[in-house]
Coordinates of C-alpha atoms in Angstrom, one line a residue:
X1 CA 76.4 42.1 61.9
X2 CA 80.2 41.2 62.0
X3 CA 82.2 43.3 59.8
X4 CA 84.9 41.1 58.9
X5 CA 82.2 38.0 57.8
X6 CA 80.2 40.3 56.0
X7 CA 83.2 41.7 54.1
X8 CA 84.7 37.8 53.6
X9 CA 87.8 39.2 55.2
X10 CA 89.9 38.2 58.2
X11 CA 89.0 40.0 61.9
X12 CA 92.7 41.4 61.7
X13 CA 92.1 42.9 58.1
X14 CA 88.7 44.7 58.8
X15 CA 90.8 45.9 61.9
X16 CA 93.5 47.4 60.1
X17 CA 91.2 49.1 57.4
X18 CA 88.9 49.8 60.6
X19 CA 92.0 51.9 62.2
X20 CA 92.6 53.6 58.6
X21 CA 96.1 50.8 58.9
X22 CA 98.3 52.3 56.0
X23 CA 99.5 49.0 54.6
X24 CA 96.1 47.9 53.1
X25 CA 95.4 47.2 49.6
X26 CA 92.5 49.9 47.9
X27 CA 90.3 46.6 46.9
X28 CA 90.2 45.5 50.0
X29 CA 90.0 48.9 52.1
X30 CA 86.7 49.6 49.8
X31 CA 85.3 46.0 50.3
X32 CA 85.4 46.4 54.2
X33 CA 84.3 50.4 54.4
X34 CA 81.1 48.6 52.2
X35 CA 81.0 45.9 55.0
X36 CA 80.9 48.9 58.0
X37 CA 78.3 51.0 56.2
X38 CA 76.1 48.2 55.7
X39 CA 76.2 47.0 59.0
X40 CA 75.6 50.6 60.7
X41 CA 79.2 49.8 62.7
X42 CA 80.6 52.3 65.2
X43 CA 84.1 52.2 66.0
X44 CA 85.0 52.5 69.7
X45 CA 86.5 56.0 70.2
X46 CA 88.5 54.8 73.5
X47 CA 89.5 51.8 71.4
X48 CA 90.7 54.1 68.5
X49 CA 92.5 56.1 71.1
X50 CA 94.7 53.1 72.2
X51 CA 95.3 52.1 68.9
X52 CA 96.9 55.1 67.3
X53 CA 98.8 56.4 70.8
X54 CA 101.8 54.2 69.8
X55 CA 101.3 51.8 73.2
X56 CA 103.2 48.6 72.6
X57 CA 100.8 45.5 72.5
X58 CA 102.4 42.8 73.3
X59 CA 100.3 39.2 72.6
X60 CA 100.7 35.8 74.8
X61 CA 99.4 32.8 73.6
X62 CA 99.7 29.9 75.9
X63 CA 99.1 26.0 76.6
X64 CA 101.9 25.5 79.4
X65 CA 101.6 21.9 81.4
X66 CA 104.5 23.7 83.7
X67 CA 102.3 26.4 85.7
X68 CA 105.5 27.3 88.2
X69 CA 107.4 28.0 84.8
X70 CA 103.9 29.8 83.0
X71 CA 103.9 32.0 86.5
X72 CA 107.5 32.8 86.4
X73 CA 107.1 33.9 82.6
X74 CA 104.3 36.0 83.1
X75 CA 105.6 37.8 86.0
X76 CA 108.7 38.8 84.4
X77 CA 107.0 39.9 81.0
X78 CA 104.5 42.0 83.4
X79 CA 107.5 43.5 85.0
X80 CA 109.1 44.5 82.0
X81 CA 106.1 45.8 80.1
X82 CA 105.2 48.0 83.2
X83 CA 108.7 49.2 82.9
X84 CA 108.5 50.3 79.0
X85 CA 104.5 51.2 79.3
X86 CA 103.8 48.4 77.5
X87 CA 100.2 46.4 77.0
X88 CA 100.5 43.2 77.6
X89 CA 97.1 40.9 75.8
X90 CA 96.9 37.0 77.2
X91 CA 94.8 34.1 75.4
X92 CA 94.7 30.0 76.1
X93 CA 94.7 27.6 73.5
X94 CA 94.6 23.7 73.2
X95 CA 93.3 22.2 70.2
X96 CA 93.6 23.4 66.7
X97 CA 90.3 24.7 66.6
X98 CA 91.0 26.8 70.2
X99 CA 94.7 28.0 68.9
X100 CA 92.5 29.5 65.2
X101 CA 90.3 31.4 67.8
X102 CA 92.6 32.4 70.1
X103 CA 95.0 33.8 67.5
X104 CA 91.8 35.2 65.6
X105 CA 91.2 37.2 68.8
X106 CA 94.4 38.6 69.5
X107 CA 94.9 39.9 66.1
X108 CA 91.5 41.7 66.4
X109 CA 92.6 43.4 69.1
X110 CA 95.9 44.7 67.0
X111 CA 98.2 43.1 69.0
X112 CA 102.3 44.3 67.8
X113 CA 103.4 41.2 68.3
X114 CA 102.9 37.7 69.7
X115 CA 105.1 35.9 72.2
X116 CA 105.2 32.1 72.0
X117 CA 106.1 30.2 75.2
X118 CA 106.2 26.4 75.2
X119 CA 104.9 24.7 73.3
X120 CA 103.2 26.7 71.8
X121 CA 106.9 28.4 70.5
X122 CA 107.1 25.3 68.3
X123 CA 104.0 24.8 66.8
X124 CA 104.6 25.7 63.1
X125 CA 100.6 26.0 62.0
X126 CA 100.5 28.7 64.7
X127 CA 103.7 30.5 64.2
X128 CA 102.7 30.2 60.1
X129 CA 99.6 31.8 60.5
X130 CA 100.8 34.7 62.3
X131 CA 103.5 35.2 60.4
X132 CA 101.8 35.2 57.2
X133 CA 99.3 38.2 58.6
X134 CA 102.8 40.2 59.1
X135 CA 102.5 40.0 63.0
X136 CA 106.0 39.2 64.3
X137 CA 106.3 36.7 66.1
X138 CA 108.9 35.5 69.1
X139 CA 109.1 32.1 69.9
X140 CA 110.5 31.4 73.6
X141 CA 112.7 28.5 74.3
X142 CA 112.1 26.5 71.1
X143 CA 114.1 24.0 70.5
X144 CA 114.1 24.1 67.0
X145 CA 113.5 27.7 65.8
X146 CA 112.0 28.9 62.8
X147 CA 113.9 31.0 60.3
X148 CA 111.8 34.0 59.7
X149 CA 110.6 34.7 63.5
X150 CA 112.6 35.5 66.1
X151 CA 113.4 33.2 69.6
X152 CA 115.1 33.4 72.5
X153 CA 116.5 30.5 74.2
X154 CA 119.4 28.7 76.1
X155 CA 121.2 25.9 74.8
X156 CA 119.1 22.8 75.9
X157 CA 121.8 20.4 75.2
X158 CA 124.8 21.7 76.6
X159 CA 122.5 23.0 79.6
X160 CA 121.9 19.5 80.1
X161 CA 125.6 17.9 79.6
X162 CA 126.6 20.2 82.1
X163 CA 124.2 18.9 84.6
X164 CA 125.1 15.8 84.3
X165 CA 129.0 16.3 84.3
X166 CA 128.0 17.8 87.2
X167 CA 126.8 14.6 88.7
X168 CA 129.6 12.5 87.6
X169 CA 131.9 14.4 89.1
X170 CA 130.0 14.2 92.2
X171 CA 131.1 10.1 92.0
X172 CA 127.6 9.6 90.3
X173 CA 127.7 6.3 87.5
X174 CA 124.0 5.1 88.3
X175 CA 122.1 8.7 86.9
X176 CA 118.7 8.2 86.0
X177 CA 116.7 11.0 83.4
X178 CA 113.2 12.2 83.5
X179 CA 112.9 13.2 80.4
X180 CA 110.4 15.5 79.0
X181 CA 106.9 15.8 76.5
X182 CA 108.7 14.2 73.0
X183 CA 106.0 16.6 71.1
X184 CA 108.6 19.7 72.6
X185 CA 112.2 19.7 70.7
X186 CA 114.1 21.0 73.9
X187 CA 113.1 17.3 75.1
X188 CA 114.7 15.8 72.9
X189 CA 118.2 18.2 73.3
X190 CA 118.2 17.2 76.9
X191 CA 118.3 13.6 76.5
X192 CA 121.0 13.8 73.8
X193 CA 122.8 16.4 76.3
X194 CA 122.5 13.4 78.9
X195 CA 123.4 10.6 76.9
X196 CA 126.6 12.3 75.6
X197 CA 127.5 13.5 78.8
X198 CA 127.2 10.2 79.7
X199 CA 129.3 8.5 76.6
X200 CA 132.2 11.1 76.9
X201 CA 132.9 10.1 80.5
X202 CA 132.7 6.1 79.4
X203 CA 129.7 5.5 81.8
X204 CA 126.8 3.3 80.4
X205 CA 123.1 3.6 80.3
X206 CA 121.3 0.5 82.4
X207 CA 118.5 -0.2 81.5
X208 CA 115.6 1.3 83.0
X209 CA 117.2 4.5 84.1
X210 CA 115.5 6.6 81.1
X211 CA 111.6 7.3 82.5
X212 CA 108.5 9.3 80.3
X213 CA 107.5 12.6 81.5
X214 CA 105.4 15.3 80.4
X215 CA 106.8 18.1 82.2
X216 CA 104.6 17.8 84.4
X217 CA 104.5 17.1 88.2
X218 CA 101.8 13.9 88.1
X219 CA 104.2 12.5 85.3
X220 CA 106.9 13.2 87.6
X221 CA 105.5 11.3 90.5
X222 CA 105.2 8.2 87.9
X223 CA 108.7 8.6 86.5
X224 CA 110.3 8.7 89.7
X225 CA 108.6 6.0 91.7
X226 CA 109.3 3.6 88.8
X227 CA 112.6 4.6 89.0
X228 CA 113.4 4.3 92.7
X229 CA 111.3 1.1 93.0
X230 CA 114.0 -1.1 90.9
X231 CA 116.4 -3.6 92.3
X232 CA 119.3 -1.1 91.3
X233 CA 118.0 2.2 91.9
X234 CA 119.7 5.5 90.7
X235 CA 121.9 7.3 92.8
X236 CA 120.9 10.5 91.4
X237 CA 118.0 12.0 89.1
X238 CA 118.1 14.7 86.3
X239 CA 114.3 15.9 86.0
X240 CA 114.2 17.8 82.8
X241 CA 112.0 20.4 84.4
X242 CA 111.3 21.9 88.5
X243 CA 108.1 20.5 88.3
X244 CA 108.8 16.9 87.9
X245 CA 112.3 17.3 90.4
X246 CA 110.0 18.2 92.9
X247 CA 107.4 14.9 92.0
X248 CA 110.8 13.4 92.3
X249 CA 111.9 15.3 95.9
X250 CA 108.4 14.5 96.9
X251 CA 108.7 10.9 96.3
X252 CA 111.7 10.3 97.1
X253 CA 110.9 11.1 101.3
X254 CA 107.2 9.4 100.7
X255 CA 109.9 6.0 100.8
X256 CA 111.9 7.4 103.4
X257 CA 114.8 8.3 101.2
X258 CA 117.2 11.2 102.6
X259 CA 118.2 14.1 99.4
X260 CA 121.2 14.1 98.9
X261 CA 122.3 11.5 101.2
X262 CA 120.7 8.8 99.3
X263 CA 119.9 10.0 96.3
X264 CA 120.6 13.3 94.3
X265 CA 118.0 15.2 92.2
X266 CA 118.8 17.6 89.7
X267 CA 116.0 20.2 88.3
X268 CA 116.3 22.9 85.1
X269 CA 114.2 26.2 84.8
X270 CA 114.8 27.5 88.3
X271 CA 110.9 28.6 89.2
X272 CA 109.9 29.3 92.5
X273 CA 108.0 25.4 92.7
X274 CA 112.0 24.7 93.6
X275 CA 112.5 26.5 96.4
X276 CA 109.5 25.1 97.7
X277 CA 111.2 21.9 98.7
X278 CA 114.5 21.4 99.1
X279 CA 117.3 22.9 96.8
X280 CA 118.3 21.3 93.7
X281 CA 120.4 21.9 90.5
X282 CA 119.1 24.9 88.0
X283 CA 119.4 26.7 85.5
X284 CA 118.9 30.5 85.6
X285 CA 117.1 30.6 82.7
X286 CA 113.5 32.0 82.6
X287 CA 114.0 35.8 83.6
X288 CA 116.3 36.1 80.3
X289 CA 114.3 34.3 78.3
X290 CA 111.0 36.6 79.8
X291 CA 113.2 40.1 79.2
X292 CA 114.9 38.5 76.3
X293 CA 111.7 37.8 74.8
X294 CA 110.2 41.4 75.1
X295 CA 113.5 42.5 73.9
X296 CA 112.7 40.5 70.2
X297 CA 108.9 41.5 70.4
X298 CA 110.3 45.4 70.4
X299 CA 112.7 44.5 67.6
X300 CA 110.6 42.7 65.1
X301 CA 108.1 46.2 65.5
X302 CA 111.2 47.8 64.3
X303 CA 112.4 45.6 61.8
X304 CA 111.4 46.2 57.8
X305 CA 108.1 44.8 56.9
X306 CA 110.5 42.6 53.9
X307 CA 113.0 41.5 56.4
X308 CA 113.4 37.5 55.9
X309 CA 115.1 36.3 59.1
X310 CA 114.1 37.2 62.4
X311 CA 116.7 37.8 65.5
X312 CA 117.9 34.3 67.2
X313 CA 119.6 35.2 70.9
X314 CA 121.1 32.5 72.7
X315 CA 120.8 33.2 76.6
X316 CA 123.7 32.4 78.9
X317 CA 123.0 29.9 81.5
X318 CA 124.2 29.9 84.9
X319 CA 124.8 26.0 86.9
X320 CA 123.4 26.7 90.3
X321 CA 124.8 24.3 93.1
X322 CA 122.3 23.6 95.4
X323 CA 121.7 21.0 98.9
X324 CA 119.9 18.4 96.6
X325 CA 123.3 17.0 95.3
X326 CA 126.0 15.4 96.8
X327 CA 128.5 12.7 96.3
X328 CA 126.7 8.9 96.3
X329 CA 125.9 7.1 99.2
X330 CA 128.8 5.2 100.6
X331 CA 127.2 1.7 101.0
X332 CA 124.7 0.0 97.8
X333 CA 121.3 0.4 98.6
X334 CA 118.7 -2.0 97.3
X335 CA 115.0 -0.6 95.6
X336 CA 112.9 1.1 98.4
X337 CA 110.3 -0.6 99.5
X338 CA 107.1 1.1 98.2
X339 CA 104.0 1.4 100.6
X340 CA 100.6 0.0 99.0
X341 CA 99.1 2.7 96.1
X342 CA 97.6 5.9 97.1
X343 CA 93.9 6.3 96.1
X344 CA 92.6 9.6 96.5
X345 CA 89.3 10.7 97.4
X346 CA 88.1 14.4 96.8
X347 CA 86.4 15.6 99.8
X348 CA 83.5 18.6 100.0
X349 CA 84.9 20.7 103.1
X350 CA 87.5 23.2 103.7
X351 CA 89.7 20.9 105.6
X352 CA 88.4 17.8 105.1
X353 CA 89.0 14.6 108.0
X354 CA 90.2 11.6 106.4
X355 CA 87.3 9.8 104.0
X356 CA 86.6 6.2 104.0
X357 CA 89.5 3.9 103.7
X358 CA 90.9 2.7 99.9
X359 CA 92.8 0.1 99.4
X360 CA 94.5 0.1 103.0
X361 CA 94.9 4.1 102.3
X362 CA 92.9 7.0 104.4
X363 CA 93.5 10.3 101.9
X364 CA 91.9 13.6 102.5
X365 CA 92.8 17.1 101.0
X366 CA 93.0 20.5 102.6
X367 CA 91.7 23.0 99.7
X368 CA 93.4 25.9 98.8
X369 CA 94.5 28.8 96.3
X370 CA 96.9 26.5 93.4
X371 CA 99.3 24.5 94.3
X372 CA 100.7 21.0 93.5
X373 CA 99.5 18.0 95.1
X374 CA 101.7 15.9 96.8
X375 CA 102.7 12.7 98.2
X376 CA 102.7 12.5 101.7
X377 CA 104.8 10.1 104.2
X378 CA 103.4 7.9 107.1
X379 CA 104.8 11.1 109.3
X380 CA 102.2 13.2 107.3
X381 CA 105.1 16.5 107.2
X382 CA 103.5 19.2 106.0
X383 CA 103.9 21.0 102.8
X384 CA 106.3 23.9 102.9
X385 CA 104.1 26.9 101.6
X386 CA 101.3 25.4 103.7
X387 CA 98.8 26.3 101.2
X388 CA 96.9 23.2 99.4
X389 CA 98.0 19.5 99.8
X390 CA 97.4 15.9 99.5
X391 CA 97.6 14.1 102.8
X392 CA 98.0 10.4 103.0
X393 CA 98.2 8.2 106.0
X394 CA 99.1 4.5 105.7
X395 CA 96.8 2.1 108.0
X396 CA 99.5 0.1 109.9
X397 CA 97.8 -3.1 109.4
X398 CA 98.0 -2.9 105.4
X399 CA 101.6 -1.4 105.6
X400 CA 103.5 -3.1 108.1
X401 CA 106.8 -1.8 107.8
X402 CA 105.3 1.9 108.7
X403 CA 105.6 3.5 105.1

């Protein structure tokens, strides 16, 4: 019988009476005891062990599109908790339904505190909930931040300007944007950050130059072939995240296209997916906001139980100047000439030979631990980390010019 439906109480409440939690009303203390007697329930001893040795738990709720930036997080949190003997608990949500469950669960298991990354740091039914059961709650790189919890973030906006003052004074007039998922604030502080930049330097938008993305690397792929493939192409790309700059870097060679030489791409976040292919602009941002963010957690243990405004730290960003921008290229280039679509067929073996042809397109994939698919040229180069990759060959009778 479950304790915490029998008593009509919450999972974290039949918890905290459960641990003999000081902060619990008599009423309800009584109700729940009733609820454990009834039910013939044992507490663990090992779990009552953990509970009252004073280890840090540290919650992580998740639903990241971005699993370079999701990696990157997690590693540094690790890191850091192993440093202060801290536990770290990790859930996934998605829908409404998943985020009650997954919240429901860490609360049972008497988490400290919660840590928020994106999006999840701006989801206000999530960050309510928790805050309203007295867990505190750090919301990473929100754009918007909530009063009461606390957040750690960099300036999105002026992150942004500075990438793209970057670029025009590089010689750059023709600079496209990737932006990112409009559901996430930060998206929106990027564009205004590009469109300023823009505006204070007396250089207009053209129309066309602003593409949808999702942070993520198959929106990426979309963004930047639609933008390459226009009579006037961009001479340079600011991808709001690594993951679509290296769609973008990927693309860019699938039409033969040289980075910087003929076109410049910018990234933000500075996760390892990056350094994968070739360098590009970033922002050192995540392993401040990762210590940053266990920083807060240990904090808002600390803080009074009546305190009404959490702790707000703005990280310092760093512009790093990498290969993957340059000045534009010297003579106009019209659109590049895009090879027939791609249609890819998932093969059964290890290393699969090329399956039947699609649309003028042989595809096969070599299968491996995770990694990003991407596009491949008529040279067929291989990826970088060698790991897992979609190959794609162009037949030279449905592609003529060799792309």
């Amino acid at each position: 019988m479950d304790v915490a439906k029998h008593a009509g109480v919450s999972p974290m409440t039949a918890s905290r009476v459960i641990n003999r939690h000081p902060h619990v009303g008599e009423a309800m203390r009584a109700r729940v005891e009733a609820s454990v007697q009834a039910s013939g329930y044992r507490p663990s001893l090992a779990g009552r062990s953990l509970r009252t040795s004073g280890l840090l738990r540290i919650g992580v709720l998740y639903s990241n599109p971005s699993a370079a930036y999701l990696n990157q997080f997690m590693l540094g949190l690790l890191e850091q908790s192993s440093l202060t003997g801290s536990q770290v608990m990790v859930d996934k949500c998605g829908a409404i339904r998943s985020q009650r469950a997954a919240t429901e669960r860490l609360l049972a298991a008497g988490v400290d505190g919660v840590i928020l990354p994106p999006p999840l740091c701006d989801s206000r039914q999530t960050i309510t909930e928790l805050d309203a059961r007295g867990i505190p709650v750090v919301a990473v790189a929100s754009g918007a931040p909530m009063a009461q919890i606390s957040a750690v973030r960099i300036d999105d906006y002026q992150a942004a300007r500075a990438i793209v003052d970057h670029l025009i004074e590089l010689g750059h007039r023709r600079i496209a944007l990737i932006k990112g998922d409009p559901k996430h604030p930060p998206s929106a502080l990027c564009t205004n950050g590009y469109l300023d930049s823009l505006h204070a330097a007396g250089v207009s938008v053209a129309d066309g130059l602003i593409a949808e993305g999702l942070f993520t690397y198959h929106s990426g792929l979309l963004a930047a072939r639609s933008l390459l493939a226009q009579p006037q192409p961009p001479t340079a790309i600011f991808c709001s995240n690594d993951d679509m700059a290296a769609a973008a870097v990927a693309v860019a060679h699938g039409l033969g296209l040289r980075v910087p030489e003929d076109v410049s791409i910018a990234g933000f976040d500075d996760t390892p997916v990056g350094h994968h292919h070739l360098a590009r602009t970033h922002y050192r941002a995540s392993t401040h906001h990762r210590d940053g963010a266990h920083c807060c957690v240990t904090a808002d243990r600390r803080r009074s139980v009546n305190a009404a405004r959490g702790v707000h730290q703005v990280i310092k960003y760093t512009l790093v100047k990498r290969g993957s921008t340059a000045g534009p290229p010297k003579t106009e280039r019209n659109s590049a000439q895009l090879p027939p679509p791609v249609v890819y067929r998932r093969t059964t073996s290890t290393c699969a030979t090329p399956s039947r042809p699609v649309n003028g397109t042989t595809a096969s994939r070599c299968l491996g631990s995770a990694a990003k698919p991407r596009l491949r040229s008529a040279s067929n180069r291989r990826s970088a980390n060698g790991i897992t990759m979609w190959r794609a060959q162009q037949r030279s009778d449905a592609c003529p010019n060799g792309r």
